[in-house]
PDB file of C-alpha atoms and ligand atoms in Angstrom:
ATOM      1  CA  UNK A  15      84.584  21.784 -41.822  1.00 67.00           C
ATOM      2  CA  UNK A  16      87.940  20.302 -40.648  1.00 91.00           C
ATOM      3  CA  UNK A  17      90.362  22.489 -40.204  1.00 97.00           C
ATOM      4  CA  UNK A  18      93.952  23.477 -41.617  1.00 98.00           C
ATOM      5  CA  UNK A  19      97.097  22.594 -39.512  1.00 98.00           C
ATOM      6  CA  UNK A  20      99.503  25.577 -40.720  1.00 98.00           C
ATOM      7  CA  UNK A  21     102.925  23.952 -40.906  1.00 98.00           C
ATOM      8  CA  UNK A  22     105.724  26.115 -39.702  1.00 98.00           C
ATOM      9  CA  UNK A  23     108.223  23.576 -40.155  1.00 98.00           C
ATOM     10  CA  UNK A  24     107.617  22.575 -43.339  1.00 98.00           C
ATOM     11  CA  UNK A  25     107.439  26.390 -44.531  1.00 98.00           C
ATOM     12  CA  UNK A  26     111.083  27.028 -43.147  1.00 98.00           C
ATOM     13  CA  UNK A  27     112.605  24.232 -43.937  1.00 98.00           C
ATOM     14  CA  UNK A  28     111.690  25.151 -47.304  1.00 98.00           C
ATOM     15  CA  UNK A  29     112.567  28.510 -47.345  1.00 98.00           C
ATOM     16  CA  UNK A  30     116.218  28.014 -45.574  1.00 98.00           C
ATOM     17  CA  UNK A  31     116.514  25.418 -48.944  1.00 98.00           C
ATOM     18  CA  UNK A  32     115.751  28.372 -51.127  1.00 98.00           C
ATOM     19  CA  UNK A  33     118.187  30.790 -49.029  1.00 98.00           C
ATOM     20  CA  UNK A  34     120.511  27.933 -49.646  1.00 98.00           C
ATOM     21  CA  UNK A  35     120.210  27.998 -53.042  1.00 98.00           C
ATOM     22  CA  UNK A  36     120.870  31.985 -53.275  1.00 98.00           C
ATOM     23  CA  UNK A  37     123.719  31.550 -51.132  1.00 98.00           C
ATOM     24  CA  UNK A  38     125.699  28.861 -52.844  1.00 98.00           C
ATOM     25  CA  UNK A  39     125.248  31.048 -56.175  1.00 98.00           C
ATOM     26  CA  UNK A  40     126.690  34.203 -54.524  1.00 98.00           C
ATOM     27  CA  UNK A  41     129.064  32.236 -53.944  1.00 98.00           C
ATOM     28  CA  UNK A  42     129.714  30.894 -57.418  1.00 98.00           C
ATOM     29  CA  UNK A  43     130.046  34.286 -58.350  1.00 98.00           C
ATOM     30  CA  UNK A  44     132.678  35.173 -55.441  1.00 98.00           C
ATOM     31  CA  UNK A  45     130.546  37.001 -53.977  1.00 98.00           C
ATOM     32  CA  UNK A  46     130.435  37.123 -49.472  1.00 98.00           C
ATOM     33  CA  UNK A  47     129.056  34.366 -47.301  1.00 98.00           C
ATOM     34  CA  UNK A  48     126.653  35.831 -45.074  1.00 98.00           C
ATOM     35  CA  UNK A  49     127.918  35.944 -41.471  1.00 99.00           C
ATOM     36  CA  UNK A  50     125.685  36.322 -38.735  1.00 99.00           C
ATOM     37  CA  UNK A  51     126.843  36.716 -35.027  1.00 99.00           C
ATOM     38  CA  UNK A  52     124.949  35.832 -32.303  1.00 98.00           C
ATOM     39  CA  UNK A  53     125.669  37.457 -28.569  1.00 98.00           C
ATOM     40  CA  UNK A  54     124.059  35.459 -25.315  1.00 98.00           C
ATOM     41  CA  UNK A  55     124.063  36.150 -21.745  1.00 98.00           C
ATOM     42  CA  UNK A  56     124.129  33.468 -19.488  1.00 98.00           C
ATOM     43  CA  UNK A  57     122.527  29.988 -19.513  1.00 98.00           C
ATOM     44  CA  UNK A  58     118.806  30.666 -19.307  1.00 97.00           C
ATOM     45  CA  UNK A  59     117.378  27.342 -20.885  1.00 95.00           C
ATOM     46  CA  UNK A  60     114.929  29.427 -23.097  1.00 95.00           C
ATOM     47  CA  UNK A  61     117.575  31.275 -24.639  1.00 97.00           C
ATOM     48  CA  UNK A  62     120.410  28.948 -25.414  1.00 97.00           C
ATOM     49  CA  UNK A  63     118.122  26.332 -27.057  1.00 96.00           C
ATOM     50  CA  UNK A  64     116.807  29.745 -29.759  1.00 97.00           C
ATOM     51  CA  UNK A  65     120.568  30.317 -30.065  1.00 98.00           C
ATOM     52  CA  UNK A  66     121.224  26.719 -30.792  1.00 98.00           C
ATOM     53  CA  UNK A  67     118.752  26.569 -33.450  1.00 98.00           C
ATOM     54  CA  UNK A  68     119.893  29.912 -34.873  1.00 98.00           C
ATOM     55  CA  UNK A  69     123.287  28.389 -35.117  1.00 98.00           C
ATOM     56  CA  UNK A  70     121.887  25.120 -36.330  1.00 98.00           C
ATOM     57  CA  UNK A  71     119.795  27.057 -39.391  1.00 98.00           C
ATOM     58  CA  UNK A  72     122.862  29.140 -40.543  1.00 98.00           C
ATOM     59  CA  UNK A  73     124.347  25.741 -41.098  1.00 98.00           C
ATOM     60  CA  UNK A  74     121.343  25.003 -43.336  1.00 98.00           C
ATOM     61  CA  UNK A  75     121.688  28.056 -44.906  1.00 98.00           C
ATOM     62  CA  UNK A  76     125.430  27.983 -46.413  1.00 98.00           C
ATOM     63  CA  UNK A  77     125.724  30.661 -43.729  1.00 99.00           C
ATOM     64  CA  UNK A  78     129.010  31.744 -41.495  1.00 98.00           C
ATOM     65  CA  UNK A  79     127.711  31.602 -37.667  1.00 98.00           C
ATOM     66  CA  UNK A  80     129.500  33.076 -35.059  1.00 98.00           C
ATOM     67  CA  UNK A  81     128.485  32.399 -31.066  1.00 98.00           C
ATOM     68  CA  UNK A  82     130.069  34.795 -28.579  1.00 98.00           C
ATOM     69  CA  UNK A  83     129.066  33.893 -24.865  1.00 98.00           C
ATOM     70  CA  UNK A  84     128.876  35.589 -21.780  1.00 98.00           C
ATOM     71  CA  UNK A  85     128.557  34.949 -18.172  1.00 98.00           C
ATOM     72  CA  UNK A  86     125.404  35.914 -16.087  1.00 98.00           C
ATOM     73  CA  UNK A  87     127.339  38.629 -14.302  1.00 98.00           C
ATOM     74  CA  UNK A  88     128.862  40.811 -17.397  1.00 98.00           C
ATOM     75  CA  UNK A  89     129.019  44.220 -17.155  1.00 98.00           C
ATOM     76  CA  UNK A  90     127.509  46.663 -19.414  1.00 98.00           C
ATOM     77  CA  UNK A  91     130.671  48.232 -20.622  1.00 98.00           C
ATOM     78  CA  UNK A  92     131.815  44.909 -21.175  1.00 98.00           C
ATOM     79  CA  UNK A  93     128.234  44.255 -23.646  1.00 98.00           C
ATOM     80  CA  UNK A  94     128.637  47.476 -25.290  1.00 98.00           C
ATOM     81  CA  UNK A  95     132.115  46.986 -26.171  1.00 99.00           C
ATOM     82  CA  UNK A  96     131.078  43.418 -27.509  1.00 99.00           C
ATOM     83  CA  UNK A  97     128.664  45.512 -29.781  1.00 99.00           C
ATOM     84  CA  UNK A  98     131.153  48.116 -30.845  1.00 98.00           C
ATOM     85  CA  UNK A  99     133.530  45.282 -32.646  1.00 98.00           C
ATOM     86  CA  UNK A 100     130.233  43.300 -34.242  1.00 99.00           C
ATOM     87  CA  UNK A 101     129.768  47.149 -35.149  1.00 98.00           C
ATOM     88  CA  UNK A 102     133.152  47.565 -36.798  1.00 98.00           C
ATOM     89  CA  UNK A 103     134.098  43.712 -37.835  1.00 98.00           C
ATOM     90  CA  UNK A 104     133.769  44.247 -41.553  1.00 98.00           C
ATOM     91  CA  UNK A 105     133.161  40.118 -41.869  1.00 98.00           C
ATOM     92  CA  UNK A 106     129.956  40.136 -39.813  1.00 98.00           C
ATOM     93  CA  UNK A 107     126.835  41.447 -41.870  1.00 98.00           C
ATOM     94  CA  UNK A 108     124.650  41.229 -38.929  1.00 98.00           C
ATOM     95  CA  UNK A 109     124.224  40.263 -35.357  1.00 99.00           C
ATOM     96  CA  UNK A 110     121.696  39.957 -32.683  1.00 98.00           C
ATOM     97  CA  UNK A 111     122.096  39.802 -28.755  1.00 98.00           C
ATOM     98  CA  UNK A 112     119.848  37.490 -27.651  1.00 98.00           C
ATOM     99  CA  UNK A 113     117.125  38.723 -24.838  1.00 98.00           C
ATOM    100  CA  UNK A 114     116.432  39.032 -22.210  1.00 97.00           C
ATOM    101  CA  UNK A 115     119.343  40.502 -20.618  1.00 98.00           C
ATOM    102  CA  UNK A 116     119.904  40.110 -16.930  1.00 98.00           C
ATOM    103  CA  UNK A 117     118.782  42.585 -15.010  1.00 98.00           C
ATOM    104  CA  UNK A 118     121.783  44.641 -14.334  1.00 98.00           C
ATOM    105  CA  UNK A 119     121.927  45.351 -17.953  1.00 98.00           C
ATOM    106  CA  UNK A 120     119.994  48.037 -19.712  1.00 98.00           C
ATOM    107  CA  UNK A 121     118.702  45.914 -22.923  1.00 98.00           C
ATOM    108  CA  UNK A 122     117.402  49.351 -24.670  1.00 98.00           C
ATOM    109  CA  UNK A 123     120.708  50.751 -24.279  1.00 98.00           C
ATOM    110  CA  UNK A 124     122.339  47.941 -26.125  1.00 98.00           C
ATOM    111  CA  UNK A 125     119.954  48.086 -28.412  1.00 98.00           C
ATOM    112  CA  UNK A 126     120.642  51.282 -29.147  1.00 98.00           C
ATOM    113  CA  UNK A 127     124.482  50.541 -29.721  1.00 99.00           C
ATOM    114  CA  UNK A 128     123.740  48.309 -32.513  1.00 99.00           C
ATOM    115  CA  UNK A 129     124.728  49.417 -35.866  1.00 98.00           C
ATOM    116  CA  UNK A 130     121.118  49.945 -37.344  1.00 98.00           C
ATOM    117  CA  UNK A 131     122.454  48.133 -41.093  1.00 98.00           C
ATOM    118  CA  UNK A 132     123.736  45.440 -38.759  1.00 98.00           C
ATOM    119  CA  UNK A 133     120.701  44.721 -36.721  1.00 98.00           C
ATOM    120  CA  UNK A 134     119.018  42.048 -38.121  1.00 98.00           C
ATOM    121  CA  UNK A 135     116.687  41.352 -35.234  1.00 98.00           C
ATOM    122  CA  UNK A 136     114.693  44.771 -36.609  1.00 98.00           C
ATOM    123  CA  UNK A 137     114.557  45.895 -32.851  1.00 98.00           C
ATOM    124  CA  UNK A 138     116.288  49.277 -33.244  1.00 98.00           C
ATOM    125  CA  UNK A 139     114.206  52.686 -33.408  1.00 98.00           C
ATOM    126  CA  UNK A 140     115.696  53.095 -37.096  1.00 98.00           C
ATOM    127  CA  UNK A 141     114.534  49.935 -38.018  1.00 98.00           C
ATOM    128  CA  UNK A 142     111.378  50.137 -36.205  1.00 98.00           C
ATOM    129  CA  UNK A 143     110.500  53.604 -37.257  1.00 98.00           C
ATOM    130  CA  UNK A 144     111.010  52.351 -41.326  1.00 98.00           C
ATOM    131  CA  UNK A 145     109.136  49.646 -40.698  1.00 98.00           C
ATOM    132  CA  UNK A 146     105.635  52.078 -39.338  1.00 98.00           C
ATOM    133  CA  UNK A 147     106.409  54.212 -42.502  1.00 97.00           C
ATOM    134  CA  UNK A 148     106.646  51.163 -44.801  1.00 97.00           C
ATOM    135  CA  UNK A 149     110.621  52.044 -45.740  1.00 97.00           C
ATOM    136  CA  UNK A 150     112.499  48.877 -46.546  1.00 98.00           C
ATOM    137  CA  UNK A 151     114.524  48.210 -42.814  1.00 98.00           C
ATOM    138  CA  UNK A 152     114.643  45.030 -40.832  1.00 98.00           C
ATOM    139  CA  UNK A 153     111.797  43.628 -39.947  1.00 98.00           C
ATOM    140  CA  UNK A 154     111.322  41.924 -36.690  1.00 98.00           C
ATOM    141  CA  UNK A 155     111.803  38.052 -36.562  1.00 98.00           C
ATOM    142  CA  UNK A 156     108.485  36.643 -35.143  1.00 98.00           C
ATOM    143  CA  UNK A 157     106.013  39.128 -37.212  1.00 98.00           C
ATOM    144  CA  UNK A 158     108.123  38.604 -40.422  1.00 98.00           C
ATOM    145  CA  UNK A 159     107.733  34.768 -39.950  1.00 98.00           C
ATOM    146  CA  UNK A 160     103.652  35.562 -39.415  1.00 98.00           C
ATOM    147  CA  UNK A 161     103.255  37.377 -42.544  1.00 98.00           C
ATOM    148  CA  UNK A 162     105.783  35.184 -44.388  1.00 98.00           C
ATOM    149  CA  UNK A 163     103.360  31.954 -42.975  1.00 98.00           C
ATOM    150  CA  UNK A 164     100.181  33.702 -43.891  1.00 98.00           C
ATOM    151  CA  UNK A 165     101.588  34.332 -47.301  1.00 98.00           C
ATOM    152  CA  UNK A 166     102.925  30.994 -48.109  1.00 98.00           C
ATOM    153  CA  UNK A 167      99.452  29.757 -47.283  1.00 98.00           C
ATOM    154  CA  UNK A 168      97.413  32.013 -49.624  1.00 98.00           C
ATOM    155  CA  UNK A 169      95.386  33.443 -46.602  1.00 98.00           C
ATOM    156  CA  UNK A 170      94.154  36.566 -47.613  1.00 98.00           C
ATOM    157  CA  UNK A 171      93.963  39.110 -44.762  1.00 98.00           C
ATOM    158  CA  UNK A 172      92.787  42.206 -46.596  1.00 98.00           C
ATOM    159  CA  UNK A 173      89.614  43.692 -44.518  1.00 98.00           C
ATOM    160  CA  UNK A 174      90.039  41.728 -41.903  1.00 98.00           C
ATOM    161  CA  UNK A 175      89.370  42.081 -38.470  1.00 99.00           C
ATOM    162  CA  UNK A 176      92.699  41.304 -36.786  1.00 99.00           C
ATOM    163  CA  UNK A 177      93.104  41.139 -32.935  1.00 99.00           C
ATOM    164  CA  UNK A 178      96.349  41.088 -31.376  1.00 99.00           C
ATOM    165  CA  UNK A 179      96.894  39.753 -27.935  1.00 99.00           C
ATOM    166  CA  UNK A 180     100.196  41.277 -26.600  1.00 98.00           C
ATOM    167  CA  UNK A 181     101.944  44.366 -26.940  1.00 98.00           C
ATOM    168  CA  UNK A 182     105.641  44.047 -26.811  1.00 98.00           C
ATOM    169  CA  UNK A 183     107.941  45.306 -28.830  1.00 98.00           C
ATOM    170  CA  UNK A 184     109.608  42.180 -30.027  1.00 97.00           C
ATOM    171  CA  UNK A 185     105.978  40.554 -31.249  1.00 98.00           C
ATOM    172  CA  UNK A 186     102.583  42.605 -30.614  1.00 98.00           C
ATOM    173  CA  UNK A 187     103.931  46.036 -32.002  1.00 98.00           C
ATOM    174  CA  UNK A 188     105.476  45.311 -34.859  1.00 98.00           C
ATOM    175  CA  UNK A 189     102.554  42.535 -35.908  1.00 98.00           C
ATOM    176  CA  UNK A 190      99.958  45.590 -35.075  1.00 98.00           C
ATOM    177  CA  UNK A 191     102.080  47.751 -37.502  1.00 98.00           C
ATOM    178  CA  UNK A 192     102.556  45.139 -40.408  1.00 98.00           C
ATOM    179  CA  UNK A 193      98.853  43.673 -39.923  1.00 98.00           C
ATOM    180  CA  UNK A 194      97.214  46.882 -40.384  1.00 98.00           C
ATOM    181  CA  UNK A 195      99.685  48.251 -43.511  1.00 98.00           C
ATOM    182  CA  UNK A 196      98.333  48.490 -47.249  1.00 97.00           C
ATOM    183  CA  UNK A 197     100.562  46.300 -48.867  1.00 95.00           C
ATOM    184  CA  UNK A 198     101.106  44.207 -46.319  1.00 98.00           C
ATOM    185  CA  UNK A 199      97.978  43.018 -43.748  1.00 98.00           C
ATOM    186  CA  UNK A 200      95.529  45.483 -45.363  1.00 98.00           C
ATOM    187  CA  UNK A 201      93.331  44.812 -42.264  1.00 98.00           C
ATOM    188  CA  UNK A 202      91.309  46.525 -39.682  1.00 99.00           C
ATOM    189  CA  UNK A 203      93.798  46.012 -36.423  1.00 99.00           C
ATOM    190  CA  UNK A 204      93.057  45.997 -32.848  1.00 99.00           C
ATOM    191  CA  UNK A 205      95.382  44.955 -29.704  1.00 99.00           C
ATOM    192  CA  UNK A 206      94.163  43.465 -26.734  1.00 98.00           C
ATOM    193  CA  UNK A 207      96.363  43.355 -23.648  1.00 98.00           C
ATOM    194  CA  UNK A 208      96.421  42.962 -19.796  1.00 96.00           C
ATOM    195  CA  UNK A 209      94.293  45.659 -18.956  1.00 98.00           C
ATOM    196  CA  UNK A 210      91.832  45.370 -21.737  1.00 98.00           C
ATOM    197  CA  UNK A 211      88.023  44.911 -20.315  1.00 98.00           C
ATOM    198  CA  UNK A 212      85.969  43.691 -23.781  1.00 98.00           C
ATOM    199  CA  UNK A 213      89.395  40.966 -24.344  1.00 98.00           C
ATOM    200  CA  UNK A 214      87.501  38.541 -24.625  1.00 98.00           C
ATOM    201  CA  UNK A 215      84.769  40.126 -26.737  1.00 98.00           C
ATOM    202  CA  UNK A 216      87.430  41.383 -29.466  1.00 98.00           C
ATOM    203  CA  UNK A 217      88.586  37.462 -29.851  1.00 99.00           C
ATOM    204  CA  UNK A 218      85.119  36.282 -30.323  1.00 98.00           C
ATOM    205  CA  UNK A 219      84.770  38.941 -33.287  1.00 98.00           C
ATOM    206  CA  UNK A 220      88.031  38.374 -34.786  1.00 99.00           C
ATOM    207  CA  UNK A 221      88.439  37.281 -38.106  1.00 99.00           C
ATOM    208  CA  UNK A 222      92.150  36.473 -37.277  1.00 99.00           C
ATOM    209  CA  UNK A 223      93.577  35.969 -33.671  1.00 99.00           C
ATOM    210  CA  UNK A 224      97.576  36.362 -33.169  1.00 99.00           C
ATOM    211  CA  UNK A 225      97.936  35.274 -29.427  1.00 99.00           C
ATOM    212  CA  UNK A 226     101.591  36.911 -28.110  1.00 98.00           C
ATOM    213  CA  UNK A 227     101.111  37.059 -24.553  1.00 98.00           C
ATOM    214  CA  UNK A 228     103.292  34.108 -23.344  1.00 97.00           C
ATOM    215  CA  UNK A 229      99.909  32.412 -20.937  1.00 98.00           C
ATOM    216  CA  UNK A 230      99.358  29.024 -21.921  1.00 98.00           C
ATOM    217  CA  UNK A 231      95.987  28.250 -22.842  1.00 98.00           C
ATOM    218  CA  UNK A 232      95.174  31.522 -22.915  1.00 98.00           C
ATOM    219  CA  UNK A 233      92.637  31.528 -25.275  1.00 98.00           C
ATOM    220  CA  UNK A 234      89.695  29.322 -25.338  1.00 98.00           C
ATOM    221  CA  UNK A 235      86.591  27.857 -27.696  1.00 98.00           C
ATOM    222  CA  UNK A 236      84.057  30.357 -25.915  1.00 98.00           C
ATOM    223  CA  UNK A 237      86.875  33.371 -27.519  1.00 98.00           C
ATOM    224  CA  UNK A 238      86.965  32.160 -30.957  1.00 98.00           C
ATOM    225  CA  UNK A 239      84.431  32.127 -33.754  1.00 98.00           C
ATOM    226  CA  UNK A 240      84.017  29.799 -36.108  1.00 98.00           C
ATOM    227  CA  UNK A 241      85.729  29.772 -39.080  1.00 98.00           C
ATOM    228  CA  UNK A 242      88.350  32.137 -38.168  1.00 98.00           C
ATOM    229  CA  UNK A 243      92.272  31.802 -38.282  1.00 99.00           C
ATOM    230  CA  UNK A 244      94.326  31.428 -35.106  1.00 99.00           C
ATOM    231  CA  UNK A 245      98.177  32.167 -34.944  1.00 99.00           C
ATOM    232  CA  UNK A 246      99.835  31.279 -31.370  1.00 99.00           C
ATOM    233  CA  UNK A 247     102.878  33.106 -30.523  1.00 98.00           C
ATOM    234  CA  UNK A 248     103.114  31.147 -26.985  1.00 98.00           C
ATOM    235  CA  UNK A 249     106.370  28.861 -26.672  1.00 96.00           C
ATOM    236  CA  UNK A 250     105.897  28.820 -22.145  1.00 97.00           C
ATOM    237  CA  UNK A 251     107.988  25.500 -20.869  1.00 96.00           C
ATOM    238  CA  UNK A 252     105.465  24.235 -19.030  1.00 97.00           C
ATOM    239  CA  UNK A 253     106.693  21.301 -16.314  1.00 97.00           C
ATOM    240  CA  UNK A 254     105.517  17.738 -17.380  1.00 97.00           C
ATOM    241  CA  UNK A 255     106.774  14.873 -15.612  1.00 96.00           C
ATOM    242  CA  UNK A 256     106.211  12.931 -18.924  1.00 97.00           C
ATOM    243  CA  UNK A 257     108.087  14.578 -20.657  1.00 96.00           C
ATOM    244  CA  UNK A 258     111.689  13.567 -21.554  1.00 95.00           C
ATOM    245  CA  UNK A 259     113.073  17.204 -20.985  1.00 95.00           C
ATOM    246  CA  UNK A 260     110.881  17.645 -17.976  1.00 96.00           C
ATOM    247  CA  UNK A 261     108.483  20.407 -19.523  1.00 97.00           C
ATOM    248  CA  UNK A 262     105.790  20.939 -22.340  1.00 97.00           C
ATOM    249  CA  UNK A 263     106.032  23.748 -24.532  1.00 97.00           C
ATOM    250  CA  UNK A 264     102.707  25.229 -24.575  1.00 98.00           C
ATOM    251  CA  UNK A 265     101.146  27.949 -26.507  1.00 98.00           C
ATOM    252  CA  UNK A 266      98.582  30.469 -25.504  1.00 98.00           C
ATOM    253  CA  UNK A 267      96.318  28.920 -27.272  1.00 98.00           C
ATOM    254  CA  UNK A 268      94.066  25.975 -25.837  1.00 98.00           C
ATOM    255  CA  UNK A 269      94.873  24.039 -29.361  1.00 98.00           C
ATOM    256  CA  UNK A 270      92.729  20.793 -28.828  1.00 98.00           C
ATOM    257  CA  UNK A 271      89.169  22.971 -28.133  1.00 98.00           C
ATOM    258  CA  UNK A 272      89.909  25.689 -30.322  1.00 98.00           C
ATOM    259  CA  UNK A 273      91.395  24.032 -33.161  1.00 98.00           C
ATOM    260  CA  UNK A 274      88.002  22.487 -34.874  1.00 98.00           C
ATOM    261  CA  UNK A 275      85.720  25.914 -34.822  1.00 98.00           C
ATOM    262  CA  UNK A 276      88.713  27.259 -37.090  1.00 98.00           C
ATOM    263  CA  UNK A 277      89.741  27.877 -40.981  1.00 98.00           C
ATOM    264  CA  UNK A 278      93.394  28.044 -39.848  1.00 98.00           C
ATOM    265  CA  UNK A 279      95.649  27.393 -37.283  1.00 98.00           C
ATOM    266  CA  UNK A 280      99.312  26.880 -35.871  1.00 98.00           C
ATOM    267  CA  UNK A 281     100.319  24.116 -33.803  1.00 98.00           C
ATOM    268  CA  UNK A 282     102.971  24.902 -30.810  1.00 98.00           C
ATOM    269  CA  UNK A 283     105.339  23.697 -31.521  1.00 97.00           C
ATOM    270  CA  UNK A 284     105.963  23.697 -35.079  1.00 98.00           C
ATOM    271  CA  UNK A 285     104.161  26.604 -35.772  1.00 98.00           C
ATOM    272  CA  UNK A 286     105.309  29.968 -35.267  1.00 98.00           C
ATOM    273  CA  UNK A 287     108.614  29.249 -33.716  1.00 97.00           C
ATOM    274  CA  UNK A 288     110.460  27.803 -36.896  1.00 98.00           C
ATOM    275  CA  UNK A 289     109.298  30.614 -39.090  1.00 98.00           C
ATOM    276  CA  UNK A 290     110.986  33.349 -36.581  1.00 98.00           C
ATOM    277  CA  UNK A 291     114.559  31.453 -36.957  1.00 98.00           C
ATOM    278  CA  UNK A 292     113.499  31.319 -40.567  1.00 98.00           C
ATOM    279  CA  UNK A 293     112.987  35.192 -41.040  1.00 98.00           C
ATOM    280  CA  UNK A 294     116.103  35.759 -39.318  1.00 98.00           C
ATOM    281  CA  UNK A 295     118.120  34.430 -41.934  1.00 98.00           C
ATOM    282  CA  UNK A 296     116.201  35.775 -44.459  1.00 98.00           C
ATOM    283  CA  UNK A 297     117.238  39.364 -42.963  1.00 98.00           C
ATOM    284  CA  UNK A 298     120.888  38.202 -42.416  1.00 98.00           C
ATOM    285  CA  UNK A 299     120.558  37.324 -45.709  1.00 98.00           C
ATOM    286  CA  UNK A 300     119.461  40.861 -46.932  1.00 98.00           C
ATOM    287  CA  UNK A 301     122.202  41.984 -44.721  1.00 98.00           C
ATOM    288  CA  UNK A 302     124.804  39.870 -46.651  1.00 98.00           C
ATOM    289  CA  UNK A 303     123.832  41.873 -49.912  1.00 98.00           C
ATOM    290  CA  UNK A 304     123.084  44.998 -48.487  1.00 97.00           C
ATOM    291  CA  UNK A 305     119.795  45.244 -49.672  1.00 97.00           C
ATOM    292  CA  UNK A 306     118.259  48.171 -47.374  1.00 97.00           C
ATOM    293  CA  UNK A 307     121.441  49.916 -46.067  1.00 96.00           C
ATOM    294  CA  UNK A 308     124.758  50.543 -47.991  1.00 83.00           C
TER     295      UNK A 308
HETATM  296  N1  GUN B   8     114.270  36.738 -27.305  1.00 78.86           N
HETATM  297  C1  GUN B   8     113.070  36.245 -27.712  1.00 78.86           C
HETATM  298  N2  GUN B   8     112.915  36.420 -29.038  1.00 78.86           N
HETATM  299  C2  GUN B   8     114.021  37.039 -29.480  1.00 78.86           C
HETATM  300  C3  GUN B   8     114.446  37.470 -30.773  1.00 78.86           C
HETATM  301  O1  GUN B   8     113.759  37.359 -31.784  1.00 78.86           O
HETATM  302  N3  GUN B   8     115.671  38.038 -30.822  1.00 78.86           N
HETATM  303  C4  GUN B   8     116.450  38.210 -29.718  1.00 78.86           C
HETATM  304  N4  GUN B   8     117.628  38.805 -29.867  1.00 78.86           N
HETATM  305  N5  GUN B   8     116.085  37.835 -28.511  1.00 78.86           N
HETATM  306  C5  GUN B   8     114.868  37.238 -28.402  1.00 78.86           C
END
């Protein structure tokens, strides 16, 4: 059976048309363009290319975008008085401050500055504790995008046997959380990580296999059954001389051997990525109209 390519671009490019669409009525009806702020921390390659694209998609979006930059060697108090305006700037509905942070830097700490109602990247402990009791909150970018993607493609997931590969608490977490809620992945969850000894076993019986732990070509045909439906988190520059920006983004997912023993899968890129930029604006969206927090 061949399988299905699940489009990531297509998906968000559609949904950042129908956020459009809401957004030029609000403002019809004088209501507040959404204004998202984005903080970033030196010139890591990685990092200012996501930021790009999150400027790029607020564009697309009818929304307000503002970038505020900062050298490699900020300070702290410098960072957390950055936060403390986005905090208090009544024209910013939400804001996110792109990681990772240099080392110097405690990230948790400045996640823990953020306004909770402001943080649209879902990362702080109010957020992330309404999300594990199913309260509405932000919702983290990359596992929103998943279950958004797995929606939009009528794959049911109910029952399932899930495995997770990764457990951070930007992607494997929260997706472990979400995957194995009632209204929401209804299925029988299980993460897999560095130290885990039957890894490999877990894959093989997986129904669904979400690969988030940034090692390209991670997972192979001997790890995947047939028929099954394979998400890849991986976005790892890898260098390729070929290449006209010198490197290959590769997922953690060995794509050309894996990709015909399954139901489902995502390319790299295309997949994934798109959909996380795309659930961010959905959330700045819901920050625009105060959905979850007055
Ligand atoms: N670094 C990698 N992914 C993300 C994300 O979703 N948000 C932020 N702020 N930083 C990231």
């Amino acid at each position: 059976m061949e399988y299905q390519l699940i489009d990531g671009k297509a998906t968000a490019y559609a949904i950042k048309q129908k956020i459009a669409e809401e957004v030029k009525e609000i403002l019809s009806k004088g209501g507040k363009q959404p204004h998202l702020a984005a903080v970033l921390v030196g010139h890591d390659g990685g990092s200012e290319t996501y930021v790009k694209n999150k400027v790029i998609a607020c564009e697309q979006c009818g929304f307000k975008s503002t970038l505020i930059r900062f050298e490699e060697n900020v300070t702290e108090e410098e960072l957390l008085a950055c936060v403390d305006q986005l905090n208090n700037d009544n024209d910013v509905d939400g804001f996110i401050v792109q990681l990772p942070l240099p080392k110097h830097i405690d990230e948790q700490k400045i996640i823990m500055a953020i306004d909770y109602r402001k943080d649209v990247d879902g990362f702080h402990p109010i957020n992330v504790g309404r999300m594990v009791i199913g309260l509405p909150c932000f919702i983290s970018a990359t596992p929103l995008g998943i279950l958004t993607l797995l929606n939009y493609y009528n794959i049911s997931t109910s029952g399932k046997k899930c495995v997770i590969l990764g457990r951070s608490n930007i992607v494997g977490k929260p997706m472990a959380q979400l995957m194995m809620q009632k209204h929401l992945g209804d299925a029988t969850v299980t993460v897999c990580h560095s130290h885990s000894k039957t890894l490999k076993e877990e894959c093989r019986a997986a129904d669904i296999i979400i690969a988030a732990i940034g090692v390209p070509n991670f997972v192979t045909k001997d790890m995947v059954k047939k028929g099954a439906i394979v998400i890849d988190v991986g976005t790892t520059r890898v260098p390729d001389s070929t290449a006209k920006k010198g490197f290959k983004l590769t997922g953690d997912v060995k794509f050309d051997e894996v990709a015909p023993l399954c139901s489902y899968i995502t390319p790299v890129p295309g997949g994934v990525g798109p959909m996380t930029i795309c659930s961010l604006m959905k959330n700045t969206l819901s920050a625009g109209k105060k959905e979850y927090y007055k």
